[in-house]
Amino acid sequence: MATDEELIAAVARGDEVAFAALTRRWERPLFQFIHRHTGGRDVEDLYQETWLRVVRAGRRFDPARRFSTWLFQIALNLCRDWHRAQRADPVDPDDLDRMPAGGSSPDRAVDARRLLAALPEPQREAVILRYFHDLREDEAAEILGCPRGTVKSRLHHGLRKLMEIARR
Amino acid sequence: MTPGCDDVLAACFLDEADAAVEAHVATCARCAAERERVGSVRALLAAATVPPPPPGLSAAVRRAAGPLLAANARRASRVLVARALAVALLVLPVVLLADLRVGTLVYGALTALLPRALGLYVVSSWAVTVTGLLALTYAAIPIFAERQAAALSRTIHG
């Protein structure tokens, strides 16, 4: 089976079969990544734009890097632009106080999304990459474009904040 | 290395607690209490399920990427042909000089045996044939380049 790096090199040469294989392979992780960043809004548009950027920039991909890191980096940049454009409606921590303790599963899913949304963007990015996508600190650091120690510290502060909110 | 309280918090959150972390939690009341709270955060976040991608999404992306992929293919083909031609043109002066040298030698040998006009005719015919073959070779470069690209693609997709 061809590696991601071989497939992206083929995409840079205009290979449609390679592109189909890449999109199949990364469909779910990328969709989930964007969904968690935007809270489920405009996911399909951002998903499509991510892949179009991958095709456009394919020939500039450095084969020494991991494709997944590069892909998430593109998606993250788009999500950041999206947040700036939205001037994302901030989550009022007081609203979180009113989160029901129990509740049905959809309610809990909404609560969980609101909990994540309550984090400042840098901390939320670190939590999503480390907790939901199970990436190592160095991989998360490369995607976020910051040192490993910063990822560690953002995760720590994010976690403290989550615990603080959950305790209310 | 002995883990600190901060490391314990992250390790419990990421479900990466090893023996050292467990040993620390066993002796640190604060971390033991925090581990409970981390568990409740984990339980809350676990509910943050994401729906699967809509069925037609990837197909729509592939359709949208079609023109871009076609542009990539055209560019890649142009680059491959240009590279092949560049390499071929690099050796062309050597080939021409060698042909000229051989032609001169053959013409010298022929004029010693045959009338000068007949020798000139034979050497000219040979030169025209060589030029034609060279032109055919260079014209075939784009075709070979295209086949090379197709073979590369087949290698990737098995």
Tab-separated table of C-alpha atoms in Angstrom:
chain	number	residue	atom	x	y	z
A	1	MET	CA	0.000	0.000	0.000
A	2	ALA	CA	1.327	3.410	-0.976
A	3	THR	CA	2.303	5.763	1.839
A	4	ASP	CA	0.656	9.154	2.285
A	5	GLU	CA	3.864	10.795	1.137
A	6	GLU	CA	3.912	8.764	-2.104
A	7	LEU	CA	0.257	9.577	-2.684
A	8	ILE	CA	0.700	13.324	-2.209
A	9	ALA	CA	3.643	13.256	-4.634
A	10	ALA	CA	1.312	11.576	-7.142
A	11	VAL	CA	-1.394	14.170	-6.446
A	12	ALA	CA	1.157	16.850	-7.294
A	13	ARG	CA	1.489	15.110	-10.667
A	14	GLY	CA	-2.292	15.222	-11.106
A	15	ASP	CA	-3.054	11.603	-10.201
A	16	GLU	CA	-6.804	11.370	-9.464
A	17	VAL	CA	-6.619	7.803	-8.114
A	18	ALA	CA	-3.993	8.873	-5.565
A	19	PHE	CA	-6.175	11.812	-4.539
A	20	ALA	CA	-9.183	9.541	-4.063
A	21	ALA	CA	-7.075	7.202	-1.913
A	22	LEU	CA	-5.824	10.089	0.232
A	23	THR	CA	-9.286	11.553	0.755
A	24	ARG	CA	-10.659	8.118	1.685
A	25	ARG	CA	-7.835	7.557	4.156
A	26	TRP	CA	-8.108	10.936	5.872
A	27	GLU	CA	-11.811	11.676	5.470
A	28	ARG	CA	-12.924	10.888	8.990
A	29	PRO	CA	-9.949	12.251	11.009
A	30	LEU	CA	-9.959	15.503	9.050
A	31	PHE	CA	-13.718	15.913	9.287
A	32	GLN	CA	-13.608	15.323	13.048
A	33	PHE	CA	-10.675	17.700	13.457
A	34	ILE	CA	-12.493	20.542	11.701
A	35	HIS	CA	-15.794	19.713	13.415
A	36	ARG	CA	-14.199	20.001	16.846
A	37	HIS	CA	-12.502	23.278	15.977
A	38	THR	CA	-15.587	24.994	14.655
A	39	GLY	CA	-18.152	23.317	16.872
A	40	GLY	CA	-19.753	21.770	13.812
A	41	ARG	CA	-20.276	24.962	11.806
A	42	ASP	CA	-19.173	25.286	8.163
A	43	VAL	CA	-17.376	21.947	8.442
A	44	GLU	CA	-18.094	20.820	4.882
A	45	ASP	CA	-16.832	24.077	3.348
A	46	LEU	CA	-13.658	24.016	5.414
A	47	TYR	CA	-13.150	20.326	4.687
A	48	GLN	CA	-13.403	20.924	0.950
A	49	GLU	CA	-11.159	23.992	1.051
A	50	THR	CA	-8.529	22.016	2.979
A	51	TRP	CA	-8.365	19.384	0.239
A	52	LEU	CA	-8.274	21.987	-2.530
A	53	ARG	CA	-5.319	23.618	-0.801
A	54	VAL	CA	-3.654	20.219	-0.519
A	55	VAL	CA	-3.986	19.736	-4.288
A	56	ARG	CA	-2.762	23.265	-5.050
A	57	ALA	CA	0.214	23.068	-2.700
A	58	GLY	CA	1.009	19.392	-3.277
A	59	ARG	CA	4.187	20.061	-5.242
A	60	ARG	CA	5.571	22.170	-2.389
A	61	PHE	CA	5.108	19.343	0.138
A	62	ASP	CA	8.397	18.436	1.792
A	63	PRO	CA	8.698	14.614	1.642
A	64	ALA	CA	10.827	14.688	4.787
A	65	ARG	CA	7.707	15.733	6.736
A	66	ARG	CA	4.680	13.667	7.684
A	67	PHE	CA	1.658	14.194	5.475
A	68	SER	CA	-0.770	14.087	8.410
A	69	THR	CA	1.036	16.945	10.153
A	70	TRP	CA	0.943	19.024	6.983
A	71	LEU	CA	-2.732	18.235	6.376
A	72	PHE	CA	-3.778	19.203	9.908
A	73	GLN	CA	-1.657	22.335	9.685
A	74	ILE	CA	-3.553	23.441	6.564
A	75	ALA	CA	-6.885	22.639	8.221
A	76	LEU	CA	-5.857	24.441	11.405
A	77	ASN	CA	-4.889	27.581	9.477
A	78	LEU	CA	-8.267	27.540	7.751
A	79	CYS	CA	-10.046	27.061	11.079
A	80	ARG	CA	-8.125	29.978	12.568
A	81	ASP	CA	-9.079	32.176	9.614
A	82	TRP	CA	-12.669	30.999	10.031
A	83	HIS	CA	-12.658	31.930	13.728
A	84	ARG	CA	-11.274	35.368	12.921
A	85	ALA	CA	-13.897	35.891	10.224
A	86	GLN	CA	-16.682	34.748	12.532
A	87	ARG	CA	-15.421	36.770	15.475
A	88	ALA	CA	-16.606	33.584	17.179
A	89	ASP	CA	-19.451	34.144	19.550
A	90	PRO	CA	-17.668	33.856	22.887
A	91	VAL	CA	-18.972	31.344	25.355
A	92	ASP	CA	-20.027	32.939	28.588
A	93	PRO	CA	-18.605	30.860	31.454
A	94	ASP	CA	-21.783	31.687	33.406
A	95	ASP	CA	-23.739	29.785	30.785
A	96	LEU	CA	-21.666	26.761	31.624
A	97	ASP	CA	-22.885	27.011	35.219
A	98	ARG	CA	-26.310	26.302	33.884
A	99	MET	CA	-25.200	23.065	32.221
A	100	PRO	CA	-27.477	20.293	33.466
A	101	ALA	CA	-25.748	17.715	35.629
A	102	GLY	CA	-27.337	14.735	33.934
A	103	GLY	CA	-29.362	14.850	30.763
A	104	SER	CA	-29.722	12.915	27.583
A	105	SER	CA	-26.816	11.998	25.346
A	106	PRO	CA	-27.366	14.804	22.786
A	107	ASP	CA	-27.461	17.305	25.659
A	108	ARG	CA	-24.191	15.985	26.978
A	109	ALA	CA	-22.641	16.226	23.522
A	110	VAL	CA	-23.702	19.872	23.341
A	111	ASP	CA	-22.333	20.446	26.849
A	112	ALA	CA	-19.047	18.886	25.866
A	113	ARG	CA	-18.819	21.128	22.789
A	114	ARG	CA	-19.597	24.177	24.909
A	115	LEU	CA	-16.999	23.075	27.428
A	116	LEU	CA	-14.386	22.943	24.681
A	117	ALA	CA	-15.582	26.235	23.246
A	118	ALA	CA	-15.037	27.869	26.629
A	119	LEU	CA	-11.293	27.360	26.293
A	120	PRO	CA	-9.113	30.052	24.726
A	121	GLU	CA	-8.222	29.069	21.163
A	122	PRO	CA	-4.567	28.058	21.789
A	123	GLN	CA	-5.560	25.816	24.686
A	124	ARG	CA	-8.465	24.325	22.766
A	125	GLU	CA	-6.137	23.510	19.845
A	126	ALA	CA	-3.706	21.735	22.170
A	127	VAL	CA	-6.491	19.743	23.865
A	128	ILE	CA	-8.052	18.709	20.549
A	129	LEU	CA	-4.762	17.530	19.067
A	130	ARG	CA	-3.506	15.736	22.157
A	131	TYR	CA	-6.719	14.307	23.583
A	132	PHE	CA	-9.028	13.748	20.615
A	133	HIS	CA	-6.462	13.026	17.923
A	134	ASP	CA	-3.976	11.274	20.148
A	135	LEU	CA	-1.014	13.106	18.646
A	136	ARG	CA	2.341	13.239	20.404
A	137	GLU	CA	3.568	16.513	21.888
A	138	ASP	CA	6.146	17.003	19.126
A	139	GLU	CA	3.546	16.383	16.397
A	140	ALA	CA	1.098	18.795	18.006
A	141	ALA	CA	3.923	21.343	18.351
A	142	GLU	CA	4.733	21.081	14.653
A	143	ILE	CA	1.101	21.542	13.651
A	144	LEU	CA	0.616	24.461	16.016
A	145	GLY	CA	3.958	26.003	15.028
A	146	CYS	CA	5.182	26.379	18.585
A	147	PRO	CA	7.752	24.681	20.839
A	148	ARG	CA	6.906	21.399	22.542
A	149	GLY	CA	7.008	23.049	25.954
A	150	THR	CA	4.331	25.493	24.855
A	151	VAL	CA	2.025	22.624	23.883
A	152	LYS	CA	2.610	21.091	27.278
A	153	SER	CA	1.844	24.332	29.051
A	154	ARG	CA	-1.262	25.043	26.928
A	155	LEU	CA	-2.560	21.567	27.618
A	156	HIS	CA	-1.927	21.987	31.323
A	157	HIS	CA	-3.686	25.356	31.520
A	158	GLY	CA	-6.503	24.110	29.336
A	159	LEU	CA	-6.982	21.108	31.553
A	160	ARG	CA	-6.993	23.254	34.690
A	161	LYS	CA	-9.642	25.442	33.143
A	162	LEU	CA	-11.745	22.456	32.088
A	163	MET	CA	-11.546	21.049	35.597
A	164	GLU	CA	-12.486	24.383	37.049
A	165	ILE	CA	-15.551	24.613	34.805
A	166	ALA	CA	-16.531	20.996	35.367
A	167	ARG	CA	-16.322	21.506	39.143
A	168	ARG	CA	-18.991	24.247	39.086
B	1	MET	CA	12.565	10.739	36.293
B	2	THR	CA	9.983	11.212	39.043
B	3	PRO	CA	6.834	12.796	37.663
B	4	GLY	CA	5.676	16.097	39.180
B	5	CYS	CA	2.044	16.920	39.977
B	6	ASP	CA	1.669	18.756	36.648
B	7	ASP	CA	2.839	15.705	34.701
B	8	VAL	CA	0.405	13.508	36.612
B	9	LEU	CA	-2.528	15.701	35.681
B	10	ALA	CA	-1.735	15.541	31.947
B	11	ALA	CA	-0.898	11.822	32.048
B	12	CYS	CA	-4.242	11.005	33.680
B	13	PHE	CA	-6.095	13.213	31.218
B	14	LEU	CA	-4.402	11.606	28.219
B	15	ASP	CA	-4.715	8.108	29.713
B	16	GLU	CA	-0.933	7.765	29.622
B	17	ALA	CA	-0.353	7.052	33.306
B	18	ASP	CA	2.587	4.662	33.688
B	19	ALA	CA	3.982	2.947	36.797
B	20	ALA	CA	5.837	6.094	37.915
B	21	VAL	CA	2.662	8.166	37.689
B	22	GLU	CA	0.666	5.512	39.549
B	23	ALA	CA	3.313	5.436	42.272
B	24	HIS	CA	3.141	9.222	42.592
B	25	VAL	CA	-0.662	9.232	42.789
B	26	ALA	CA	-0.515	6.553	45.483
B	27	THR	CA	1.574	8.840	47.694
B	28	CYS	CA	0.145	12.284	46.801
B	29	ALA	CA	-3.315	13.028	48.197
B	30	ARG	CA	-3.665	16.159	46.024
B	31	CYS	CA	-2.981	14.254	42.804
B	32	ALA	CA	-5.326	11.448	43.861
B	33	ALA	CA	-8.112	14.002	44.310
B	34	GLU	CA	-7.289	15.723	41.006
B	35	ARG	CA	-7.316	12.420	39.202
B	36	GLU	CA	-10.965	12.049	40.166
B	37	ARG	CA	-11.743	15.473	38.738
B	38	VAL	CA	-9.777	14.705	35.563
B	39	GLY	CA	-11.936	11.619	35.221
B	40	SER	CA	-15.088	13.738	35.267
B	41	VAL	CA	-13.653	16.051	32.575
B	42	ARG	CA	-12.745	13.024	30.469
B	43	ALA	CA	-16.273	11.693	30.873
B	44	LEU	CA	-17.714	15.039	29.770
B	45	LEU	CA	-15.426	15.319	26.748
B	46	ALA	CA	-16.086	11.717	25.760
B	47	ALA	CA	-19.628	12.823	24.997
B	48	ALA	CA	-18.299	15.243	22.374
B	49	THR	CA	-18.976	12.809	19.569
B	50	VAL	CA	-18.694	13.995	15.997
B	51	PRO	CA	-21.176	12.765	13.388
B	52	PRO	CA	-19.674	10.826	10.479
B	53	PRO	CA	-18.917	12.804	7.315
B	54	PRO	CA	-21.925	13.069	4.974
B	55	PRO	CA	-21.838	10.264	2.351
B	56	GLY	CA	-21.332	12.478	-0.695
B	57	LEU	CA	-18.730	14.781	0.812
B	58	SER	CA	-15.577	13.143	-0.494
B	59	ALA	CA	-17.119	12.658	-3.941
B	60	ALA	CA	-17.950	16.382	-4.031
B	61	VAL	CA	-14.399	17.218	-3.005
B	62	ARG	CA	-12.989	15.005	-5.756
B	63	ARG	CA	-15.245	16.702	-8.314
B	64	ALA	CA	-14.173	20.145	-7.115
B	65	ALA	CA	-10.518	19.133	-7.231
B	66	GLY	CA	-10.803	17.766	-10.788
B	67	PRO	CA	-9.708	20.942	-12.625
B	68	LEU	CA	-6.858	21.497	-10.146
B	69	LEU	CA	-5.645	17.920	-10.615
B	70	ALA	CA	-5.806	18.349	-14.388
B	71	ALA	CA	-3.713	21.516	-14.076
B	72	ASN	CA	-1.237	19.611	-11.890
B	73	ALA	CA	-1.025	16.851	-14.505
B	74	ARG	CA	-0.342	19.365	-17.295
B	75	ARG	CA	2.322	21.118	-15.240
B	76	ALA	CA	3.986	17.848	-14.219
B	77	SER	CA	4.016	16.669	-17.817
B	78	ARG	CA	5.579	19.933	-19.018
B	79	VAL	CA	8.240	19.756	-16.317
B	80	LEU	CA	9.075	16.134	-17.134
B	81	VAL	CA	9.393	16.850	-20.880
B	82	ALA	CA	11.461	19.962	-20.216
B	83	ARG	CA	13.836	18.002	-17.984
B	84	ALA	CA	14.185	15.169	-20.492
B	85	LEU	CA	14.824	17.647	-23.321
B	86	ALA	CA	17.357	19.550	-21.233
B	87	VAL	CA	19.325	16.370	-20.548
B	88	ALA	CA	19.085	15.321	-24.209
B	89	LEU	CA	20.193	18.754	-25.447
B	90	LEU	CA	23.118	18.627	-23.028
B	91	VAL	CA	24.611	15.635	-24.874
B	92	LEU	CA	23.629	16.887	-28.360
B	93	PRO	CA	26.858	18.885	-29.015
B	94	VAL	CA	28.936	15.792	-28.149
B	95	VAL	CA	26.859	13.641	-30.532
B	96	LEU	CA	27.147	16.227	-33.324
B	97	LEU	CA	30.912	16.644	-32.855
B	98	ALA	CA	31.408	12.851	-32.875
B	99	ASP	CA	29.311	12.558	-36.065
B	100	LEU	CA	31.286	15.336	-37.717
B	101	ARG	CA	34.539	13.654	-36.793
B	102	VAL	CA	33.378	10.264	-38.121
B	103	GLY	CA	32.047	11.915	-41.298
B	104	THR	CA	35.371	13.649	-41.949
B	105	LEU	CA	37.319	10.415	-41.408
B	106	VAL	CA	34.993	8.394	-43.664
B	107	TYR	CA	35.075	11.089	-46.360
B	108	GLY	CA	38.917	11.078	-46.239
B	109	ALA	CA	39.000	7.287	-46.569
B	110	LEU	CA	36.414	7.244	-49.376
B	111	THR	CA	38.131	9.905	-51.488
B	112	ALA	CA	41.277	7.759	-51.432
B	113	LEU	CA	39.283	4.894	-53.040
B	114	LEU	CA	36.449	6.560	-54.967
B	115	PRO	CA	35.945	9.683	-57.053
B	116	ARG	CA	35.518	12.764	-54.837
B	117	ALA	CA	31.863	13.363	-55.905
B	118	LEU	CA	30.818	9.808	-55.082
B	119	GLY	CA	32.521	10.013	-51.670
B	120	LEU	CA	30.725	13.296	-50.981
B	121	TYR	CA	27.396	11.693	-51.977
B	122	VAL	CA	27.899	8.720	-49.630
B	123	VAL	CA	28.926	10.903	-46.691
B	124	SER	CA	26.060	13.360	-47.328
B	125	SER	CA	23.549	10.495	-47.416
B	126	TRP	CA	24.947	9.182	-44.153
B	127	ALA	CA	24.763	12.662	-42.575
B	128	VAL	CA	21.128	13.085	-43.673
B	129	THR	CA	20.236	9.648	-42.250
B	130	VAL	CA	21.925	10.426	-38.911
B	131	THR	CA	20.178	13.827	-38.732
B	132	GLY	CA	16.805	12.174	-39.413
B	133	LEU	CA	17.398	9.551	-36.716
B	134	LEU	CA	18.402	12.252	-34.217
B	135	ALA	CA	15.271	14.265	-35.023
B	136	LEU	CA	13.111	11.159	-34.506
B	137	THR	CA	14.854	10.421	-31.197
B	138	TYR	CA	14.253	13.952	-29.896
B	139	ALA	CA	10.668	13.930	-31.110
B	140	ALA	CA	10.062	10.711	-29.153
B	141	ILE	CA	11.216	12.269	-25.863
B	142	PRO	CA	7.751	13.653	-24.915
B	143	ILE	CA	6.176	10.251	-25.640
B	144	PHE	CA	8.721	8.445	-23.465
B	145	ALA	CA	8.299	11.064	-20.735
B	146	GLU	CA	4.533	10.505	-20.720
B	147	ARG	CA	4.993	6.713	-20.543
B	148	GLN	CA	7.443	7.155	-17.702
B	149	ALA	CA	4.850	9.184	-15.764
B	150	ALA	CA	2.189	6.516	-16.396
B	151	ALA	CA	4.576	3.762	-15.249
B	152	LEU	CA	5.280	5.721	-12.055
B	153	SER	CA	1.579	6.010	-11.396
B	154	ARG	CA	1.095	2.263	-11.926
B	155	THR	CA	3.903	1.563	-9.445
B	156	ILE	CA	2.116	3.578	-6.763
B	157	HIS	CA	-1.297	2.022	-7.280
B	158	GLY	CA	0.110	-1.474	-7.666
